mmCIF file of C-alpha atoms in Angstrom:
data_model
loop_
_atom_site.group_PDB
_atom_site.id
_atom_site.type_symbol
_atom_site.label_atom_id
_atom_site.label_comp_id
_atom_site.label_asym_id
_atom_site.label_seq_id
_atom_site.Cartn_x
_atom_site.Cartn_y
_atom_site.Cartn_z
ATOM 1 C CA MET A 253 -12.866 -32.813 13.324
ATOM 2 C CA PRO A 254 -15.213 -30.129 12.099
ATOM 3 C CA ASN A 255 -15.366 -29.726 8.404
ATOM 4 C CA ALA A 256 -13.815 -26.613 6.708
ATOM 5 C CA ARG A 257 -16.505 -23.906 5.919
ATOM 6 C CA PRO A 258 -16.632 -23.713 2.045
ATOM 7 C CA ASN A 259 -17.916 -20.204 1.968
ATOM 8 C CA LEU A 260 -14.934 -18.403 3.529
ATOM 9 C CA VAL A 261 -11.986 -16.498 2.469
ATOM 10 C CA GLY A 262 -9.506 -15.525 5.376
ATOM 11 C CA VAL A 263 -6.642 -12.909 5.174
ATOM 12 C CA ASN A 264 -3.757 -12.529 7.673
ATOM 13 C CA ILE A 265 -3.358 -8.756 8.189
ATOM 14 C CA TYR A 266 -0.129 -7.168 9.464
ATOM 15 C CA GLY A 267 2.232 -4.358 8.702
ATOM 16 C CA GLY A 268 1.516 -0.595 8.093
ATOM 17 C CA LEU A 269 -1.381 0.806 6.471
ATOM 18 C CA GLY A 270 -0.312 0.340 2.861
ATOM 19 C CA ASN A 271 0.459 -3.316 3.340
ATOM 20 C CA GLN A 272 -2.965 -3.770 5.156
ATOM 21 C CA MET A 273 -4.638 -2.219 2.093
ATOM 22 C CA PHE A 274 -3.010 -4.587 -0.351
ATOM 23 C CA GLN A 275 -3.904 -7.466 1.872
ATOM 24 C CA TYR A 276 -7.499 -6.310 2.179
ATOM 25 C CA ALA A 277 -7.938 -5.608 -1.547
ATOM 26 C CA ALA A 278 -6.711 -9.151 -2.432
ATOM 27 C CA GLY A 279 -9.096 -10.812 0.112
ATOM 28 C CA LEU A 280 -11.951 -8.566 -1.106
ATOM 29 C CA THR A 281 -11.421 -9.454 -4.739
ATOM 30 C CA LEU A 282 -11.161 -13.253 -4.015
ATOM 31 C CA SER A 283 -14.257 -13.290 -1.826
ATOM 32 C CA GLU A 284 -16.226 -11.463 -4.577
ATOM 33 C CA ARG A 285 -14.958 -13.871 -7.169
ATOM 34 C CA LEU A 286 -15.822 -16.889 -5.094
ATOM 35 C CA GLY A 287 -18.954 -15.541 -3.607
ATOM 36 C CA THR A 288 -17.837 -16.126 -0.041
ATOM 37 C CA GLU A 289 -17.726 -14.352 3.371
ATOM 38 C CA LEU A 290 -14.508 -12.460 4.235
ATOM 39 C CA CYS A 291 -12.670 -12.662 7.384
ATOM 40 C CA PHE A 292 -9.347 -11.373 8.872
ATOM 41 C CA ASP A 293 -6.734 -12.485 11.408
ATOM 42 C CA ILE A 294 -5.757 -9.287 13.312
ATOM 43 C CA ARG A 295 -3.826 -10.853 16.112
ATOM 44 C CA HIS A 296 -0.576 -9.143 14.899
ATOM 45 C CA TYR A 297 -1.908 -5.847 16.402
ATOM 46 C CA GLU A 298 -2.361 -7.459 19.732
ATOM 47 C CA ARG A 299 1.345 -8.325 19.931
ATOM 48 C CA ARG A 300 3.734 -6.138 22.235
ATOM 49 C CA ASP A 301 6.448 -6.373 19.546
ATOM 50 C CA ARG A 302 4.282 -4.798 16.840
ATOM 51 C CA GLY A 303 6.110 -1.535 17.239
ATOM 52 C CA ASP A 304 4.099 1.584 16.264
ATOM 53 C CA ARG A 305 1.949 -0.370 13.821
ATOM 54 C CA ARG A 306 -1.688 0.046 14.154
ATOM 55 C CA LEU A 307 -4.832 -1.365 12.401
ATOM 56 C CA GLY A 308 -5.403 1.454 10.076
ATOM 57 C CA LEU A 309 -8.069 -0.235 7.954
ATOM 58 C CA ARG A 310 -10.530 0.830 10.513
ATOM 59 C CA ASP A 311 -9.955 4.373 9.752
ATOM 60 C CA PHE A 312 -11.864 3.694 6.527
ATOM 61 C CA GLY A 313 -14.908 2.414 8.495
ATOM 62 C CA ILE A 314 -14.044 -1.056 7.386
ATOM 63 C CA GLU A 315 -15.702 -3.826 9.733
ATOM 64 C CA LEU A 316 -13.300 -6.680 9.993
ATOM 65 C CA GLN A 317 -14.854 -10.053 10.872
ATOM 66 C CA SER A 318 -12.285 -11.857 12.923
ATOM 67 C CA ALA A 319 -10.951 -15.431 12.370
ATOM 68 C CA ARG A 320 -7.690 -17.305 12.987
ATOM 69 C CA VAL A 321 -5.916 -17.563 9.603
ATOM 70 C CA PRO A 322 -2.963 -19.674 8.980
ATOM 71 C CA PRO A 323 0.300 -17.668 9.803
ATOM 72 C CA PHE A 324 2.668 -16.416 7.139
ATOM 73 C CA LYS A 325 5.887 -18.270 7.264
ATOM 74 C CA ILE A 326 8.656 -17.081 4.809
ATOM 75 C CA GLY A 327 10.594 -19.919 3.482
ATOM 76 C CA ARG A 328 8.055 -22.733 4.300
ATOM 77 C CA ARG A 329 6.872 -24.952 1.523
ATOM 78 C CA ILE A 330 3.180 -24.488 0.977
ATOM 79 C CA GLY A 331 2.593 -28.309 1.189
ATOM 80 C CA ALA A 332 4.150 -28.423 4.665
ATOM 81 C CA ALA A 333 2.437 -25.263 5.849
ATOM 82 C CA LEU A 334 -1.005 -26.741 4.982
ATOM 83 C CA ARG A 335 -0.491 -29.008 8.100
ATOM 84 C CA LEU A 336 -0.873 -25.676 10.117
ATOM 85 C CA LEU A 337 -4.229 -24.806 8.664
ATOM 86 C CA PRO A 338 -6.734 -24.358 11.657
ATOM 87 C CA ASN A 339 -10.400 -24.922 11.185
ATOM 88 C CA PRO A 340 -12.251 -23.634 9.353
ATOM 89 C CA PHE A 341 -9.522 -23.627 6.663
ATOM 90 C CA ARG A 342 -8.348 -27.194 6.980
ATOM 91 C CA GLY A 343 -8.428 -28.898 3.682
ATOM 92 C CA GLY A 344 -8.818 -25.624 1.845
ATOM 93 C CA SER A 345 -6.397 -23.736 -0.474
ATOM 94 C CA ARG A 346 -3.949 -21.211 0.565
ATOM 95 C CA LEU A 347 -1.677 -18.748 -1.066
ATOM 96 C CA VAL A 348 1.500 -17.144 0.486
ATOM 97 C CA SER A 349 2.473 -13.860 -1.391
ATOM 98 C CA ILE A 350 6.036 -12.792 -0.894
ATOM 99 C CA GLU A 351 6.834 -10.610 -3.983
ATOM 100 C CA GLY A 352 4.696 -9.478 -6.969
ATOM 101 C CA PHE A 353 1.698 -11.147 -8.627
ATOM 102 C CA ASP A 354 1.164 -14.928 -8.460
ATOM 103 C CA PRO A 355 -1.254 -16.159 -11.047
ATOM 104 C CA ARG A 356 -2.350 -19.073 -8.870
ATOM 105 C CA PHE A 357 -4.310 -16.572 -6.968
ATOM 106 C CA PHE A 358 -7.040 -17.000 -9.683
ATOM 107 C CA GLU A 359 -7.018 -20.919 -9.092
ATOM 108 C CA LEU A 360 -7.753 -20.670 -5.450
ATOM 109 C CA LYS A 361 -11.083 -22.443 -4.293
ATOM 110 C CA ALA A 362 -12.970 -21.847 -1.111
ATOM 111 C CA PRO A 363 -12.175 -22.102 1.812
ATOM 112 C CA ALA A 364 -9.086 -20.065 0.981
ATOM 113 C CA ALA A 365 -6.469 -18.552 3.333
ATOM 114 C CA LEU A 366 -4.195 -15.703 2.152
ATOM 115 C CA SER A 367 -1.005 -14.641 3.822
ATOM 116 C CA GLY A 368 1.651 -12.282 2.690
ATOM 117 C CA PHE A 369 2.132 -9.002 0.932
ATOM 118 C CA PHE A 370 0.019 -9.106 -2.283
ATOM 119 C CA GLN A 371 1.724 -6.029 -3.609
ATOM 120 C CA SER A 372 0.496 -5.811 -7.212
ATOM 121 C CA TRP A 373 -2.566 -4.173 -8.728
ATOM 122 C CA HIS A 374 -3.252 -7.346 -10.590
ATOM 123 C CA TYR A 375 -4.717 -9.029 -7.476
ATOM 124 C CA PHE A 376 -7.642 -6.761 -7.703
ATOM 125 C CA GLU A 377 -7.763 -6.089 -11.406
ATOM 126 C CA GLY A 378 -11.496 -6.005 -12.552
ATOM 127 C CA HIS A 379 -12.539 -5.171 -8.919
ATOM 128 C CA GLU A 380 -11.141 -1.631 -8.850
ATOM 129 C CA ALA A 381 -14.604 -0.200 -8.076
ATOM 130 C CA SER A 382 -15.175 -2.242 -5.004
ATOM 131 C CA VAL A 383 -11.611 -1.468 -3.714
ATOM 132 C CA ARG A 384 -12.358 2.272 -4.191
ATOM 133 C CA ARG A 385 -15.670 1.945 -2.262
ATOM 134 C CA ALA A 386 -13.867 0.131 0.495
ATOM 135 C CA PHE A 387 -10.996 2.784 0.723
ATOM 136 C CA ASP A 388 -13.178 5.820 0.707
ATOM 137 C CA VAL A 389 -10.602 8.519 1.433
ATOM 138 C CA GLN A 390 -13.240 11.076 2.355
ATOM 139 C CA ARG A 391 -13.705 9.209 5.631
ATOM 140 C CA LEU A 392 -10.112 10.151 6.460
ATOM 141 C CA ALA A 393 -10.751 13.871 6.323
ATOM 142 C CA THR A 394 -10.950 15.709 9.596
ATOM 143 C CA PRO A 395 -11.597 19.382 10.574
ATOM 144 C CA ARG A 396 -7.739 19.772 10.798
ATOM 145 C CA THR A 397 -7.325 18.797 7.206
ATOM 146 C CA ALA A 398 -9.837 21.348 5.824
ATOM 147 C CA GLU A 399 -7.605 24.325 5.389
ATOM 148 C CA LEU A 400 -4.851 22.418 3.572
ATOM 149 C CA ALA A 401 -7.383 20.573 1.485
ATOM 150 C CA ALA A 402 -8.825 23.836 0.318
ATOM 151 C CA GLU A 403 -5.241 25.027 -0.633
ATOM 152 C CA ILE A 404 -4.680 21.809 -2.578
ATOM 153 C CA ALA A 405 -8.086 22.113 -4.390
ATOM 154 C CA ALA A 406 -7.232 25.777 -5.252
ATOM 155 C CA ALA A 407 -3.938 24.924 -6.999
ATOM 156 C CA LYS A 408 -3.945 24.457 -10.784
ATOM 157 C CA ASN A 409 -1.875 21.241 -10.612
ATOM 158 C CA PRO A 410 -1.219 20.166 -6.963
ATOM 159 C CA VAL A 411 1.570 17.462 -6.664
ATOM 160 C CA ALA A 412 2.084 15.160 -3.793
ATOM 161 C CA VAL A 413 5.779 14.427 -3.211
ATOM 162 C CA HIS A 414 6.412 11.582 -0.812
ATOM 163 C CA ILE A 415 9.806 10.646 0.736
ATOM 164 C CA ARG A 416 9.826 7.432 2.797
ATOM 165 C CA ARG A 417 12.464 7.329 5.493
ATOM 166 C CA GLY A 418 11.623 5.866 9.006
ATOM 167 C CA ASP A 419 12.439 2.186 9.468
ATOM 168 C CA TYR A 420 14.016 2.170 5.988
ATOM 169 C CA THR A 421 17.083 3.965 7.550
ATOM 170 C CA ASP A 422 17.452 1.951 10.644
ATOM 171 C CA SER A 423 20.722 0.392 9.601
ATOM 172 C CA PRO A 424 22.897 -0.280 6.530
ATOM 173 C CA GLU A 425 21.276 -3.701 6.219
ATOM 174 C CA THR A 426 17.702 -2.298 6.023
ATOM 175 C CA ILE A 427 18.827 0.323 3.569
ATOM 176 C CA ALA A 428 20.295 -2.320 1.349
ATOM 177 C CA PHE A 429 17.263 -4.532 1.513
ATOM 178 C CA PHE A 430 14.402 -1.924 1.164
ATOM 179 C CA GLY A 431 16.255 0.773 -0.719
ATOM 180 C CA LEU A 432 16.460 4.434 -0.072
ATOM 181 C CA LEU A 433 15.618 6.968 -2.816
ATOM 182 C CA HIS A 434 17.943 9.937 -2.834
ATOM 183 C CA ALA A 435 17.609 13.492 -4.164
ATOM 184 C CA ASP A 436 18.683 12.683 -7.629
ATOM 185 C CA HIS A 437 15.740 10.217 -8.037
ATOM 186 C CA TYR A 438 13.337 13.063 -6.993
ATOM 187 C CA PHE A 439 14.885 15.771 -9.188
ATOM 188 C CA ARG A 440 14.633 13.265 -12.209
ATOM 189 C CA ALA A 441 10.942 12.800 -11.337
ATOM 190 C CA LYS A 442 10.379 16.539 -11.119
ATOM 191 C CA SER A 443 12.021 17.070 -14.624
ATOM 192 C CA ALA A 444 9.769 14.319 -16.038
ATOM 193 C CA LEU A 445 6.678 15.868 -14.410
ATOM 194 C CA GLU A 446 7.313 19.396 -15.525
ATOM 195 C CA ALA A 447 7.846 18.079 -19.123
ATOM 196 C CA ARG A 448 4.221 17.111 -18.929
ATOM 197 C CA VAL A 449 2.392 19.341 -16.401
ATOM 198 C CA GLU A 450 2.021 23.092 -16.346
ATOM 199 C CA GLU A 451 2.349 25.175 -13.175
ATOM 200 C CA PRO A 452 2.768 22.472 -10.627
ATOM 201 C CA THR A 453 2.466 23.255 -6.941
ATOM 202 C CA TYR A 454 4.451 20.733 -4.837
ATOM 203 C CA PHE A 455 3.304 19.420 -1.389
ATOM 204 C CA LEU A 456 6.002 17.429 0.506
ATOM 205 C CA PHE A 457 4.933 14.459 2.623
ATOM 206 C CA SER A 458 7.358 12.539 4.636
ATOM 207 C CA ASP A 459 7.793 10.485 7.958
ATOM 208 C CA ASP A 460 10.975 12.798 8.484
ATOM 209 C CA VAL A 461 10.126 16.147 6.932
ATOM 210 C CA ASP A 462 13.299 17.962 8.141
ATOM 211 C CA ILE A 463 15.578 15.526 6.477
ATOM 212 C CA ALA A 464 13.340 15.438 3.391
ATOM 213 C CA LYS A 465 13.520 19.181 2.986
ATOM 214 C CA ALA A 466 17.283 19.058 3.346
ATOM 215 C CA GLU A 467 17.467 16.184 0.702
ATOM 216 C CA LEU A 468 15.451 18.499 -1.782
ATOM 217 C CA ALA A 469 17.153 21.821 -1.012
ATOM 218 C CA GLY A 470 16.982 23.859 -4.149
ATOM 219 C CA TRP A 471 13.508 22.663 -5.071
ATOM 220 C CA PRO A 472 11.599 25.901 -5.411
ATOM 221 C CA GLY A 473 8.068 26.246 -4.017
ATOM 222 C CA LEU A 474 8.142 22.973 -2.220
ATOM 223 C CA ARG A 475 5.511 23.149 0.527
ATOM 224 C CA PRO A 476 6.268 20.812 3.526
ATOM 225 C CA VAL A 477 3.143 19.190 5.115
ATOM 226 C CA THR A 478 3.431 18.565 8.886
ATOM 227 C CA GLY A 479 1.480 18.016 11.920
ATOM 228 C CA PHE A 480 -0.996 15.351 10.535
ATOM 229 C CA SER A 481 -1.641 11.748 11.414
ATOM 230 C CA ALA A 482 -0.914 9.021 8.780
ATOM 231 C CA TYR A 483 -4.628 8.653 7.816
ATOM 232 C CA GLU A 484 -4.868 12.466 7.357
ATOM 233 C CA ASP A 485 -1.720 12.426 5.301
ATOM 234 C CA MET A 486 -3.375 9.644 3.133
ATOM 235 C CA PHE A 487 -6.411 11.980 2.593
ATOM 236 C CA LEU A 488 -4.376 15.082 1.753
ATOM 237 C CA MET A 489 -2.030 13.155 -0.580
ATOM 238 C CA SER A 490 -4.955 11.513 -2.477
ATOM 239 C CA SER A 491 -6.442 15.025 -2.831
ATOM 240 C CA CYS A 492 -3.649 16.003 -5.007
ATOM 241 C CA ARG A 493 -3.798 15.823 -8.834
ATOM 242 C CA HIS A 494 -0.473 14.385 -9.630
ATOM 243 C CA PHE A 495 1.982 12.333 -7.614
ATOM 244 C CA ILE A 496 5.678 11.602 -7.244
ATOM 245 C CA ILE A 497 5.728 8.512 -4.944
ATOM 246 C CA ALA A 498 8.399 6.774 -2.972
ATOM 247 C CA ASN A 499 9.111 2.992 -2.848
ATOM 248 C CA SER A 500 6.223 2.931 -0.351
ATOM 249 C CA THR A 501 2.968 1.305 -0.288
ATOM 250 C CA PHE A 502 1.663 4.245 1.604
ATOM 251 C CA SER A 503 2.114 6.630 -1.235
ATOM 252 C CA TRP A 504 1.381 4.071 -3.821
ATOM 253 C CA TRP A 505 -2.209 3.881 -2.308
ATOM 254 C CA ALA A 506 -2.497 7.555 -2.018
ATOM 255 C CA ALA A 507 -1.719 7.935 -5.773
ATOM 256 C CA TRP A 508 -3.910 5.072 -6.859
ATOM 257 C CA LEU A 509 -6.868 6.570 -4.939
ATOM 258 C CA GLY A 510 -6.315 9.946 -6.452
ATOM 259 C CA ALA A 511 -9.484 10.751 -8.350
ATOM 260 C CA ALA A 512 -8.209 13.031 -11.152
ATOM 261 C CA PRO A 513 -8.742 11.179 -14.538
ATOM 262 C CA ASP A 514 -5.672 12.873 -15.973
ATOM 263 C CA LYS A 515 -3.402 12.297 -12.989
ATOM 264 C CA LEU A 516 0.237 11.647 -13.670
ATOM 265 C CA VAL A 517 1.929 9.186 -11.200
ATOM 266 C CA ILE A 518 5.707 9.070 -11.246
ATOM 267 C CA GLY A 519 7.339 6.151 -9.226
ATOM 268 C CA PRO A 520 10.704 4.442 -8.853
ATOM 269 C CA GLN A 521 11.924 1.960 -11.406
ATOM 270 C CA GLN A 522 13.958 0.323 -8.637
ATOM 271 C CA TRP A 523 11.667 -0.482 -5.726
ATOM 272 C CA PHE A 524 13.961 -2.310 -3.356
ATOM 273 C CA GLY A 525 17.692 -2.223 -2.540
ATOM 274 C CA PRO A 526 20.484 -4.497 -3.986
ATOM 275 C CA ASP A 527 20.046 -7.090 -1.135
ATOM 276 C CA TYR A 528 16.389 -7.768 -1.819
ATOM 277 C CA PRO A 529 16.467 -11.543 -2.454
ATOM 278 C CA TYR A 530 13.453 -11.933 -4.792
ATOM 279 C CA PRO A 531 12.988 -11.010 -8.548
ATOM 280 C CA VAL A 532 10.840 -7.878 -8.988
ATOM 281 C CA ASP A 533 8.584 -7.095 -11.939
ATOM 282 C CA PRO A 534 8.223 -3.279 -11.935
ATOM 283 C CA THR A 535 4.844 -3.453 -13.611
ATOM 284 C CA ASP A 536 3.440 -5.133 -10.499
ATOM 285 C CA ARG A 537 3.441 -1.659 -8.825
ATOM 286 C CA SER A 538 2.858 0.341 -11.973
ATOM 287 C CA PRO A 539 -0.576 0.330 -13.332
ATOM 288 C CA PRO A 540 -1.136 1.402 -16.943
ATOM 289 C CA GLY A 541 -0.304 5.077 -17.453
ATOM 290 C CA TRP A 542 2.105 5.396 -14.503
ATOM 291 C CA LEU A 543 5.610 6.335 -15.283
ATOM 292 C CA LEU A 544 8.763 4.875 -13.707
ATOM 293 C CA VAL A 545 12.095 6.764 -13.438
#
């Protein structure tokens, strides 16, 4: 049996763009720390049941070296899962991330395989510059975004407001699991922002703008943003100065990539719904200086 390659970190990539970015950032950080090559298993996007998910990392111009990485199995004990490790990872270390930050990440040795979500800024703490270079939002700009980007730049304090609906609203069960933020949350966030920011101009982003506008009826001056792709939305959102984000990795990354040194990011204290089965540390998704309401 061939020996494992000691100079390799592999990451299983799946989910929407925000999830992909957390997975990539964790892999990039680990490969830099261990001084290894970095590879990715992207077979998820070859499956017929992937829905409308696409491999959005390539929109950043990221080249993904391909490899077969151990699959993510919720509920499997890591010891048993190690038997599934294909070469070149057999005999190496593995971490499955379901919720939040796992400090065992910093104990991994090469060859290492990562599977899961890695939804915490702690996974790339100290490597922020590398992550920002990888996720160069200027690559997401297109001729179609130029006019609105100029409008955002001309505003004194442009604020991106994101409402996530989509598959979160598929059924009562998905709502209870993922959680759905309602108008009262956004108006509390608006009050918190206006206590700190003068003359805000609000730009509304959503995967269901019509319902989002109805939810926020009575919010004066709210500018709905429509007609753009997901990666164009990411560029436009990150071009804003301040952010009111949803319980969404997509708007989390748009806010994190925002370049204004004095930016205010307001996120939800409650990220998931009442049926989410894992303990949640709100600080995993709240870097220093962010405000939770």
